[in-house]
């Protein structure tokens, strides 16, 4: 039940936010929206409000916003194909942009929940260099060998930079300032020098937003790296997960705690936004490329021809999804 709830939450969150991006900018551009759907395949539920039908479909692998004149020619003055190229580009890009915004928000919630490390010590490992030297929980590190310490990152960086030699660690203990001498030890598992202390964590909106932005940039960078390795043969189908794999990953995250589900939701949201921007037929990136061609040519591509390209792309994506689903079942030994 926990896995099911977490999976429904993540899928609905990332898909609804993505489609809402298209929907909101379409409405702002006065485009007629015929349907807003979460999921693909047969319709489970549908309700019409105004000119738009809102539906829930059986297969939870995506969703869509069906706009008048998007895949067919239409003479309606409010159709997608009657709007300017800039307006249509904005509508197409809005889904991925909203996924990146969502990732920033949920990463921020995650980092606020777990807290950020401070320079105050929360725990000293028994038998460690810090323990033998006399450091204690509650001490706040201010200097290491004369180098000012302002963050936990400074602690790790300074110890690593100074190397395996005796260090003079200065701390605030109550109202007093005390110094302790110790020599870091190399941790073979982490391949770095440690003195055996853990930081006190505190929740800060500023630090959470900073970490969120940093994480978002890092994940997008990893996506570019993945695409590069895909073309050089550095990755294979075993490195790709589909809906079944995502359900498994979300389920494992839910066992750790629902807060970690937010982190996974952020990763999935970045992946969805990035993947949709790739120039693959049926995806937003392909539609954007057709609009770019229209801007360069000064006239639109035949909507029926473009529609056929997207239909073929959609069928290929469905086939690939079935293949990846089979691989996920084997990889995670689900049967």
mmCIF file of C-alpha atoms in Angstrom:
data_model
loop_
_atom_site.group_PDB
_atom_site.id
_atom_site.type_symbol
_atom_site.label_atom_id
_atom_site.label_comp_id
_atom_site.label_asym_id
_atom_site.label_seq_id
_atom_site.Cartn_x
_atom_site.Cartn_y
_atom_site.Cartn_z
ATOM 1 C CA UNK A 1 0.000 0.000 0.000
ATOM 2 C CA UNK A 2 2.866 2.354 0.879
ATOM 3 C CA UNK A 3 4.525 1.691 -2.488
ATOM 4 C CA UNK A 4 1.226 2.187 -4.339
ATOM 5 C CA UNK A 5 0.497 5.503 -2.627
ATOM 6 C CA UNK A 6 4.033 6.786 -3.161
ATOM 7 C CA UNK A 7 3.997 5.734 -6.835
ATOM 8 C CA UNK A 8 0.610 7.351 -7.510
ATOM 9 C CA UNK A 9 1.816 10.511 -5.771
ATOM 10 C CA UNK A 10 5.036 10.737 -7.824
ATOM 11 C CA UNK A 11 3.462 9.853 -11.191
ATOM 12 C CA UNK A 12 0.540 12.228 -10.730
ATOM 13 C CA UNK A 13 2.757 15.024 -9.454
ATOM 14 C CA UNK A 14 5.319 15.013 -12.286
ATOM 15 C CA UNK A 15 2.770 14.365 -15.064
ATOM 16 C CA UNK A 16 0.137 16.858 -13.865
ATOM 17 C CA UNK A 17 2.740 19.585 -13.389
ATOM 18 C CA UNK A 18 4.214 18.926 -16.852
ATOM 19 C CA UNK A 19 0.843 18.998 -18.596
ATOM 20 C CA UNK A 20 -0.295 21.967 -16.525
ATOM 21 C CA UNK A 21 2.652 23.904 -17.963
ATOM 22 C CA UNK A 22 1.363 23.307 -21.507
ATOM 23 C CA UNK A 23 -2.230 23.938 -20.396
ATOM 24 C CA UNK A 24 -1.549 27.201 -18.539
ATOM 25 C CA UNK A 25 0.517 28.811 -21.308
ATOM 26 C CA UNK A 26 -2.017 27.634 -23.926
ATOM 27 C CA UNK A 27 -4.812 29.300 -21.976
ATOM 28 C CA UNK A 28 -2.719 32.455 -21.528
ATOM 29 C CA UNK A 29 -2.178 32.429 -25.308
ATOM 30 C CA UNK A 30 -5.955 32.038 -25.861
ATOM 31 C CA UNK A 31 -5.610 28.586 -27.429
ATOM 32 C CA UNK A 32 -8.662 26.322 -27.273
ATOM 33 C CA UNK A 33 -7.820 23.235 -25.164
ATOM 34 C CA UNK A 34 -10.085 20.269 -25.932
ATOM 35 C CA UNK A 35 -8.701 17.796 -23.375
ATOM 36 C CA UNK A 36 -6.354 17.662 -20.387
ATOM 37 C CA UNK A 37 -5.418 14.029 -19.715
ATOM 38 C CA UNK A 38 -3.347 12.290 -17.060
ATOM 39 C CA UNK A 39 -2.253 8.874 -18.311
ATOM 40 C CA UNK A 40 -2.508 7.255 -21.734
ATOM 41 C CA UNK A 41 -4.692 4.586 -23.336
ATOM 42 C CA UNK A 42 -8.351 3.864 -22.486
ATOM 43 C CA UNK A 43 -10.191 6.523 -20.532
ATOM 44 C CA UNK A 44 -11.163 5.644 -16.953
ATOM 45 C CA UNK A 45 -12.853 8.898 -16.065
ATOM 46 C CA UNK A 46 -13.679 12.148 -17.829
ATOM 47 C CA UNK A 47 -15.500 15.345 -16.888
ATOM 48 C CA UNK A 48 -16.003 18.435 -19.012
ATOM 49 C CA UNK A 49 -15.698 21.893 -17.515
ATOM 50 C CA UNK A 50 -16.246 24.714 -19.953
ATOM 51 C CA UNK A 51 -14.632 23.841 -23.286
ATOM 52 C CA UNK A 52 -12.066 21.406 -21.825
ATOM 53 C CA UNK A 53 -12.554 17.766 -20.855
ATOM 54 C CA UNK A 54 -10.394 16.581 -17.941
ATOM 55 C CA UNK A 55 -9.690 12.850 -18.060
ATOM 56 C CA UNK A 56 -7.827 10.072 -16.311
ATOM 57 C CA UNK A 57 -6.529 7.215 -18.482
ATOM 58 C CA UNK A 58 -5.478 3.665 -17.719
ATOM 59 C CA UNK A 59 -1.714 3.613 -18.464
ATOM 60 C CA UNK A 60 0.229 5.863 -16.040
ATOM 61 C CA UNK A 61 3.178 6.637 -18.309
ATOM 62 C CA UNK A 62 2.418 10.215 -19.198
ATOM 63 C CA UNK A 63 -0.397 12.494 -20.222
ATOM 64 C CA UNK A 64 -1.327 15.077 -22.796
ATOM 65 C CA UNK A 65 -3.028 18.382 -23.464
ATOM 66 C CA UNK A 66 -5.035 18.176 -26.700
ATOM 67 C CA UNK A 67 -5.207 21.605 -28.287
ATOM 68 C CA UNK A 68 -7.371 22.575 -31.228
ATOM 69 C CA UNK A 69 -5.263 22.521 -34.401
ATOM 70 C CA UNK A 70 -2.161 21.009 -32.837
ATOM 71 C CA UNK A 71 -1.981 17.853 -34.968
ATOM 72 C CA UNK A 72 -4.476 18.766 -37.668
ATOM 73 C CA UNK A 73 -5.399 21.786 -39.718
ATOM 74 C CA UNK A 74 -8.092 23.945 -38.139
ATOM 75 C CA UNK A 75 -9.777 27.171 -39.166
ATOM 76 C CA UNK A 76 -10.760 28.003 -35.576
ATOM 77 C CA UNK A 77 -9.316 31.416 -34.728
ATOM 78 C CA UNK A 78 -8.221 30.092 -31.337
ATOM 79 C CA UNK A 79 -6.473 26.990 -32.688
ATOM 80 C CA UNK A 80 -2.850 26.222 -31.919
ATOM 81 C CA UNK A 81 -1.799 26.500 -35.562
ATOM 82 C CA UNK A 82 -3.200 30.049 -35.818
ATOM 83 C CA UNK A 83 -0.946 31.411 -33.075
ATOM 84 C CA UNK A 84 2.465 32.983 -33.624
ATOM 85 C CA UNK A 85 5.581 30.785 -33.699
ATOM 86 C CA UNK A 86 6.810 32.384 -30.459
ATOM 87 C CA UNK A 87 3.515 31.618 -28.692
ATOM 88 C CA UNK A 88 3.565 27.997 -29.885
ATOM 89 C CA UNK A 89 7.206 27.598 -28.845
ATOM 90 C CA UNK A 90 6.341 28.914 -25.375
ATOM 91 C CA UNK A 91 3.456 26.443 -25.076
ATOM 92 C CA UNK A 92 5.655 23.506 -26.132
ATOM 93 C CA UNK A 93 8.552 24.401 -23.803
ATOM 94 C CA UNK A 94 6.299 25.164 -20.804
ATOM 95 C CA UNK A 95 5.867 21.492 -19.812
ATOM 96 C CA UNK A 96 9.598 20.798 -19.417
ATOM 97 C CA UNK A 97 10.182 24.144 -17.719
ATOM 98 C CA UNK A 98 7.490 23.316 -15.162
ATOM 99 C CA UNK A 99 9.206 19.966 -14.513
ATOM 100 C CA UNK A 100 12.443 21.798 -13.711
ATOM 101 C CA UNK A 101 10.532 24.210 -11.440
ATOM 102 C CA UNK A 102 8.872 21.258 -9.700
ATOM 103 C CA UNK A 103 12.254 19.569 -9.211
ATOM 104 C CA UNK A 104 13.645 22.749 -7.636
ATOM 105 C CA UNK A 105 10.672 22.913 -5.229
ATOM 106 C CA UNK A 106 10.693 19.241 -4.157
ATOM 107 C CA UNK A 107 14.490 19.184 -3.817
ATOM 108 C CA UNK A 108 14.103 22.229 -1.570
ATOM 109 C CA UNK A 109 11.481 20.435 0.553
ATOM 110 C CA UNK A 110 13.783 17.433 0.840
ATOM 111 C CA UNK A 111 16.847 19.427 1.872
ATOM 112 C CA UNK A 112 14.818 21.481 4.354
ATOM 113 C CA UNK A 113 13.465 18.256 5.853
ATOM 114 C CA UNK A 114 16.837 16.537 6.257
ATOM 115 C CA UNK A 115 18.583 19.782 7.181
ATOM 116 C CA UNK A 116 21.975 21.163 6.230
ATOM 117 C CA UNK A 117 25.222 20.238 8.008
ATOM 118 C CA UNK A 118 26.692 22.874 10.316
ATOM 119 C CA UNK A 119 30.144 23.268 11.859
ATOM 120 C CA UNK A 120 28.805 22.024 15.209
ATOM 121 C CA UNK A 121 29.688 18.433 16.088
ATOM 122 C CA UNK A 122 26.771 16.103 16.808
ATOM 123 C CA UNK A 123 28.692 12.841 17.249
ATOM 124 C CA UNK A 124 32.289 11.716 17.742
ATOM 125 C CA UNK A 125 33.123 8.139 16.726
ATOM 126 C CA UNK A 126 34.672 6.060 19.504
ATOM 127 C CA UNK A 127 38.370 5.400 18.931
ATOM 128 C CA UNK A 128 38.643 7.998 16.152
ATOM 129 C CA UNK A 129 41.368 10.700 16.018
ATOM 130 C CA UNK A 130 38.806 13.300 17.178
ATOM 131 C CA UNK A 131 37.718 11.062 20.078
ATOM 132 C CA UNK A 132 41.287 10.419 21.199
ATOM 133 C CA UNK A 133 42.086 14.142 20.968
ATOM 134 C CA UNK A 134 39.121 15.094 23.165
ATOM 135 C CA UNK A 135 36.570 16.632 20.783
ATOM 136 C CA UNK A 136 32.987 16.288 22.024
ATOM 137 C CA UNK A 137 29.409 16.760 20.765
ATOM 138 C CA UNK A 138 28.426 20.424 20.948
ATOM 139 C CA UNK A 139 31.874 21.713 19.958
ATOM 140 C CA UNK A 140 31.754 24.153 17.039
ATOM 141 C CA UNK A 141 34.791 24.068 14.727
ATOM 142 C CA UNK A 142 36.125 27.546 13.922
ATOM 143 C CA UNK A 143 39.649 26.901 12.558
ATOM 144 C CA UNK A 144 41.845 24.065 11.289
ATOM 145 C CA UNK A 145 45.569 24.877 11.200
ATOM 146 C CA UNK A 146 44.764 28.585 11.099
ATOM 147 C CA UNK A 147 42.270 28.233 8.222
ATOM 148 C CA UNK A 148 38.866 29.756 9.051
ATOM 149 C CA UNK A 149 35.943 27.329 8.944
ATOM 150 C CA UNK A 150 32.547 28.735 7.944
ATOM 151 C CA UNK A 151 30.719 25.601 6.781
ATOM 152 C CA UNK A 152 30.834 21.816 7.018
ATOM 153 C CA UNK A 153 32.119 21.758 3.473
ATOM 154 C CA UNK A 154 35.124 23.791 4.669
ATOM 155 C CA UNK A 155 35.853 21.090 7.279
ATOM 156 C CA UNK A 156 35.983 18.254 4.735
ATOM 157 C CA UNK A 157 37.834 20.323 2.132
ATOM 158 C CA UNK A 158 40.468 21.602 4.577
ATOM 159 C CA UNK A 159 41.202 18.178 6.073
ATOM 160 C CA UNK A 160 41.566 16.697 2.595
ATOM 161 C CA UNK A 161 43.774 19.551 1.408
ATOM 162 C CA UNK A 162 46.142 19.490 4.404
ATOM 163 C CA UNK A 163 46.672 15.748 4.096
ATOM 164 C CA UNK A 164 47.637 13.029 6.547
ATOM 165 C CA UNK A 165 49.508 15.161 9.072
ATOM 166 C CA UNK A 166 48.886 16.407 12.584
ATOM 167 C CA UNK A 167 46.249 19.139 12.586
ATOM 168 C CA UNK A 168 45.407 21.812 15.119
ATOM 169 C CA UNK A 169 41.607 22.002 15.365
ATOM 170 C CA UNK A 170 40.193 25.040 17.162
ATOM 171 C CA UNK A 171 36.649 24.875 18.522
ATOM 172 C CA UNK A 172 34.177 26.936 20.512
ATOM 173 C CA UNK A 173 33.102 25.026 23.618
ATOM 174 C CA UNK A 174 30.528 27.042 25.498
ATOM 175 C CA UNK A 175 32.071 30.468 26.045
ATOM 176 C CA UNK A 176 35.630 29.178 25.711
ATOM 177 C CA UNK A 177 37.863 28.559 22.697
ATOM 178 C CA UNK A 178 39.964 25.389 22.864
ATOM 179 C CA UNK A 179 42.490 23.684 20.578
ATOM 180 C CA UNK A 180 43.001 19.968 19.930
ATOM 181 C CA UNK A 181 45.675 18.152 17.963
ATOM 182 C CA UNK A 182 44.901 15.074 15.860
ATOM 183 C CA UNK A 183 46.022 13.252 12.703
ATOM 184 C CA UNK A 184 43.327 12.297 10.143
ATOM 185 C CA UNK A 185 43.015 8.657 9.065
ATOM 186 C CA UNK A 186 42.364 7.438 5.526
ATOM 187 C CA UNK A 187 38.973 5.769 5.186
ATOM 188 C CA UNK A 188 39.418 3.074 2.522
ATOM 189 C CA UNK A 189 35.678 2.778 1.801
ATOM 190 C CA UNK A 190 35.214 6.503 1.145
ATOM 191 C CA UNK A 191 38.803 7.056 -0.058
ATOM 192 C CA UNK A 192 39.211 10.251 1.959
ATOM 193 C CA UNK A 193 40.774 11.505 5.178
ATOM 194 C CA UNK A 194 38.504 11.596 8.229
ATOM 195 C CA UNK A 195 38.843 12.554 11.873
ATOM 196 C CA UNK A 196 35.671 10.752 13.014
ATOM 197 C CA UNK A 197 33.039 13.442 13.550
ATOM 198 C CA UNK A 198 29.475 13.988 12.295
ATOM 199 C CA UNK A 199 27.844 17.427 11.914
ATOM 200 C CA UNK A 200 24.754 18.767 13.624
ATOM 201 C CA UNK A 201 21.999 19.337 11.068
ATOM 202 C CA UNK A 202 19.760 22.402 10.945
ATOM 203 C CA UNK A 203 16.946 23.456 8.639
ATOM 204 C CA UNK A 204 17.472 26.692 6.735
ATOM 205 C CA UNK A 205 15.347 27.962 3.860
ATOM 206 C CA UNK A 206 18.324 29.722 2.303
ATOM 207 C CA UNK A 207 20.595 26.665 2.491
ATOM 208 C CA UNK A 208 17.784 24.408 1.249
ATOM 209 C CA UNK A 209 17.173 26.573 -1.825
ATOM 210 C CA UNK A 210 20.907 26.790 -2.485
ATOM 211 C CA UNK A 211 21.304 22.995 -2.279
ATOM 212 C CA UNK A 212 18.186 22.557 -4.404
ATOM 213 C CA UNK A 213 19.548 24.761 -7.183
ATOM 214 C CA UNK A 214 22.943 23.061 -7.033
ATOM 215 C CA UNK A 215 21.355 19.609 -7.212
ATOM 216 C CA UNK A 216 19.123 20.615 -10.140
ATOM 217 C CA UNK A 217 22.137 21.831 -12.130
ATOM 218 C CA UNK A 218 24.117 18.682 -11.264
ATOM 219 C CA UNK A 219 21.297 16.337 -12.340
ATOM 220 C CA UNK A 220 20.821 18.181 -15.643
ATOM 221 C CA UNK A 221 24.591 17.899 -16.167
ATOM 222 C CA UNK A 222 24.385 14.160 -15.543
ATOM 223 C CA UNK A 223 21.610 13.912 -18.138
ATOM 224 C CA UNK A 224 23.829 15.581 -20.760
ATOM 225 C CA UNK A 225 26.630 13.206 -19.769
ATOM 226 C CA UNK A 226 24.256 10.235 -20.146
ATOM 227 C CA UNK A 227 23.259 11.336 -23.655
ATOM 228 C CA UNK A 228 26.924 11.708 -24.579
ATOM 229 C CA UNK A 229 27.757 8.213 -23.314
ATOM 230 C CA UNK A 230 24.697 6.854 -25.120
ATOM 231 C CA UNK A 231 26.222 7.854 -28.454
ATOM 232 C CA UNK A 232 29.678 6.545 -27.537
ATOM 233 C CA UNK A 233 28.397 3.179 -26.321
ATOM 234 C CA UNK A 234 29.054 3.945 -22.664
ATOM 235 C CA UNK A 235 25.534 2.944 -21.597
ATOM 236 C CA UNK A 236 23.070 0.229 -22.563
ATOM 237 C CA UNK A 237 19.432 -0.687 -22.010
ATOM 238 C CA UNK A 238 20.280 -1.975 -18.518
ATOM 239 C CA UNK A 239 21.033 1.634 -17.545
ATOM 240 C CA UNK A 240 17.518 2.784 -18.539
ATOM 241 C CA UNK A 241 14.340 2.263 -16.490
ATOM 242 C CA UNK A 242 10.712 2.456 -17.564
ATOM 243 C CA UNK A 243 7.470 2.695 -15.560
ATOM 244 C CA UNK A 244 8.046 -0.641 -13.766
ATOM 245 C CA UNK A 245 11.578 0.358 -12.789
ATOM 246 C CA UNK A 246 10.344 3.720 -11.533
ATOM 247 C CA UNK A 247 7.660 2.020 -9.435
ATOM 248 C CA UNK A 248 10.329 -0.215 -7.905
ATOM 249 C CA UNK A 249 12.631 2.748 -7.166
ATOM 250 C CA UNK A 250 9.801 4.809 -5.660
ATOM 251 C CA UNK A 251 8.775 1.815 -3.530
ATOM 252 C CA UNK A 252 12.317 1.453 -2.177
ATOM 253 C CA UNK A 253 12.418 5.187 -1.456
ATOM 254 C CA UNK A 254 9.091 4.977 0.419
ATOM 255 C CA UNK A 255 10.610 2.349 2.737
ATOM 256 C CA UNK A 256 13.315 4.849 3.696
ATOM 257 C CA UNK A 257 10.763 7.531 4.469
ATOM 258 C CA UNK A 258 8.274 9.661 2.569
ATOM 259 C CA UNK A 259 10.673 12.606 2.658
ATOM 260 C CA UNK A 260 13.048 10.685 0.390
ATOM 261 C CA UNK A 261 10.155 10.197 -2.047
ATOM 262 C CA UNK A 262 10.330 13.959 -2.646
ATOM 263 C CA UNK A 263 13.973 13.581 -3.684
ATOM 264 C CA UNK A 264 13.087 10.752 -6.091
ATOM 265 C CA UNK A 265 10.179 12.835 -7.436
ATOM 266 C CA UNK A 266 12.673 15.616 -8.154
ATOM 267 C CA UNK A 267 14.972 13.256 -10.044
ATOM 268 C CA UNK A 268 12.084 11.831 -12.075
ATOM 269 C CA UNK A 269 10.769 15.336 -12.813
ATOM 270 C CA UNK A 270 14.171 16.455 -14.154
ATOM 271 C CA UNK A 271 14.414 13.280 -16.247
ATOM 272 C CA UNK A 272 10.905 13.794 -17.656
ATOM 273 C CA UNK A 273 11.558 17.437 -18.499
ATOM 274 C CA UNK A 274 14.939 16.714 -20.077
ATOM 275 C CA UNK A 275 13.721 13.659 -22.017
ATOM 276 C CA UNK A 276 10.767 15.600 -23.412
ATOM 277 C CA UNK A 277 13.115 18.227 -24.836
ATOM 278 C CA UNK A 278 15.007 15.681 -26.922
ATOM 279 C CA UNK A 279 14.240 15.959 -30.669
ATOM 280 C CA UNK A 280 12.437 12.603 -30.767
ATOM 281 C CA UNK A 281 9.171 12.394 -32.779
ATOM 282 C CA UNK A 282 6.062 12.683 -30.567
ATOM 283 C CA UNK A 283 8.013 14.476 -27.818
ATOM 284 C CA UNK A 284 8.035 18.212 -27.113
ATOM 285 C CA UNK A 285 11.585 18.537 -28.419
ATOM 286 C CA UNK A 286 10.520 17.289 -31.845
ATOM 287 C CA UNK A 287 7.548 19.662 -31.945
ATOM 288 C CA UNK A 288 9.870 22.514 -31.015
ATOM 289 C CA UNK A 289 12.220 21.558 -33.868
ATOM 290 C CA UNK A 290 9.307 21.688 -36.348
ATOM 291 C CA UNK A 291 8.475 25.183 -35.059
ATOM 292 C CA UNK A 292 12.105 26.207 -35.413
ATOM 293 C CA UNK A 293 12.053 24.989 -39.024
ATOM 294 C CA UNK A 294 8.877 26.997 -39.591
ATOM 295 C CA UNK A 295 10.554 30.114 -38.211
ATOM 296 C CA UNK A 296 13.565 29.592 -40.499
ATOM 297 C CA UNK A 297 11.475 28.772 -43.597
ATOM 298 C CA UNK A 298 8.939 31.509 -43.025
ATOM 299 C CA UNK A 299 6.054 29.075 -43.502
ATOM 300 C CA UNK A 300 4.634 26.140 -41.513
ATOM 301 C CA UNK A 301 5.229 22.459 -42.141
ATOM 302 C CA UNK A 302 2.145 20.602 -43.445
ATOM 303 C CA UNK A 303 0.258 19.682 -40.207
ATOM 304 C CA UNK A 304 -0.779 16.299 -41.592
ATOM 305 C CA UNK A 305 2.815 15.377 -42.469
ATOM 306 C CA UNK A 306 4.033 16.513 -39.064
ATOM 307 C CA UNK A 307 1.208 14.574 -37.424
ATOM 308 C CA UNK A 308 2.240 11.380 -39.233
ATOM 309 C CA UNK A 309 5.826 11.822 -38.000
ATOM 310 C CA UNK A 310 4.582 12.144 -34.415
ATOM 311 C CA UNK A 311 2.294 9.109 -34.757
ATOM 312 C CA UNK A 312 5.205 6.955 -35.963
ATOM 313 C CA UNK A 313 7.368 8.324 -33.151
ATOM 314 C CA UNK A 314 4.660 7.577 -30.590
ATOM 315 C CA UNK A 315 4.338 3.976 -31.784
ATOM 316 C CA UNK A 316 8.118 3.514 -31.598
ATOM 317 C CA UNK A 317 8.136 4.993 -28.084
ATOM 318 C CA UNK A 318 5.392 2.574 -27.027
ATOM 319 C CA UNK A 319 7.387 -0.352 -28.416
ATOM 320 C CA UNK A 320 10.502 0.863 -26.604
ATOM 321 C CA UNK A 321 8.484 1.245 -23.374
ATOM 322 C CA UNK A 322 7.259 -2.358 -23.631
ATOM 323 C CA UNK A 323 10.844 -3.538 -24.195
ATOM 324 C CA UNK A 324 12.201 -1.530 -21.238
ATOM 325 C CA UNK A 325 9.330 -2.781 -19.061
ATOM 326 C CA UNK A 326 10.329 -6.363 -19.864
ATOM 327 C CA UNK A 327 13.967 -5.533 -19.030
ATOM 328 C CA UNK A 328 12.886 -3.948 -15.724
ATOM 329 C CA UNK A 329 10.921 -7.063 -14.760
ATOM 330 C CA UNK A 330 14.001 -9.204 -15.382
ATOM 331 C CA UNK A 331 16.433 -6.736 -13.741
ATOM 332 C CA UNK A 332 14.456 -6.368 -10.513
ATOM 333 C CA UNK A 333 13.381 -10.043 -10.463
ATOM 334 C CA UNK A 334 9.734 -9.104 -9.985
ATOM 335 C CA UNK A 335 8.324 -12.558 -10.804
#
